Amino acid sequence: MTTKTVTIMAVITVVLIAAAVLVSQRKDATFPQTGQPVFPGFMASINDVSEMSVLTQTGTITILREEPSWRVKEKHHYPADMGKIREALFGFAELKILEAKTGKPEFYEKLGLQDVGAEGSLSTGVTLKDVAGNTLAAVIVGNDRPAKGNPDQKEVFIRKPGNPQTWLAMGRLSIEKNPGEWLDKDLLEIEPKRVRHLQIVHPDATTVILEKEQPDELDFKVANIPGGTEVQSQFAVNNMVSTVTSLSFDDVSPKSEVPFEDQAVVTAVFETFDGLEGTLTLLRKDEKHYVKVSAAFKSDLIWEPESEKNAKTEKQAEGARETEKTEKDKTDFPKLANPGMKPEAEVKAEIEALNKKVAKWVYVIPQFHADTILKKPHHLVKQSS
């Protein structure tokens, strides 16, 4: 081999090595490696997110941070479920690359990664912005499947808007596609053990009354049970109470959009051992069940055990003879600190918060909740054996 040939080959080798290095550098810059975050640096700016938009072929969902809470724009700015907001944001921050997939648009449909506006597209576009409108993260989400060896996570096909490259990523990214699913659906959260009395009155005046005498009783009695009958299912009786006092909903509307006046409604009033009186007004309209909610404090509902009542009566008699001890007597005999009861100040704060929350709204409750609330006495009893 001549010196000239050796020189030429050496030059070619250097060029090839340089090209390989350049390609490698470009590949490293363009194609994240397995295990790298899909959105590097997003975790550092996660608290800057003030808007999340979810786009599908059925429409756009916009969730806005309106201090002190997040709200769903398309649902009259009703408060959003903070748990789902956190889950989505951390899902973005923790989403990691598994491997690169196709960059050819003709294969997008197979992965569920067509443009959202494309005919028949099932993809979901998600964009996170800060208060100034700057995009902090954006992605098109396609098909997903359980992660291999990790049932708590999913493998999901993604691509970034404007970039033909697709990826298989892994994480806990969960994006609801129905605006109603972003709502904070907890309406009432009153522990059934606090309840002493529930009365449900139907438009035809049929009435169901469920009650118990002591806070530590586990089961409610049907007060107006027809003669010759007995309770068919204690579970069904208790479930009526827990349904009314632990109510959730499917959808929400402003009160002005669903008038209740001059309508045939069902009224459910429950009383607690610690002074809360809650009222639900239920209206059936357009195959839906709408509910209005309110609450009030009633001091005469506060329960006292017989022993305390007797002691108080005795002390009151004594106080009539020794008026100078009146204030001390009041201190000596406070309301019973029962585990099923809350202090008066806490109950009043609870009522104020509830009324503030529900004041403007009418709620659509699930059919199974309505079915339970609308039971009449004959649904709860059977002929005595």
PDB file of C-alpha atoms in Angstrom, residues 30 61 119 133 145 151 250 266 276 298 316 344:
ATOM      1  CA  THR A  30     -33.184  15.134  19.467  1.00  0.00           C
ATOM      2  CA  ILE A  61     -62.153  21.450  28.665  1.00  0.00           C
ATOM      3  CA  GLU A 119     -61.415  12.784  10.988  1.00  0.00           C
ATOM      4  CA  GLY A 133     -50.181  32.406  28.721  1.00  0.00           C
ATOM      5  CA  ARG A 145     -51.882  -0.047  28.131  1.00  0.00           C
ATOM      6  CA  PRO A 151     -49.624  -2.278  37.397  1.00  0.00           C
ATOM      7  CA  ASP A 250     -72.856  14.015  38.340  1.00  0.00           C
ATOM      8  CA  VAL A 266     -89.528  15.609  47.330  1.00  0.00           C
ATOM      9  CA  LEU A 276     -77.237  20.622  62.239  1.00  0.00           C
ATOM     10  CA  LYS A 298     -80.818  24.395  65.641  1.00  0.00           C
ATOM     11  CA  GLN A 316     -80.964  24.377  88.212  1.00  0.00           C
ATOM     12  CA  GLU A 344     -71.144  23.871  68.552  1.00  0.00           C
TER      13      GLU A 344
END
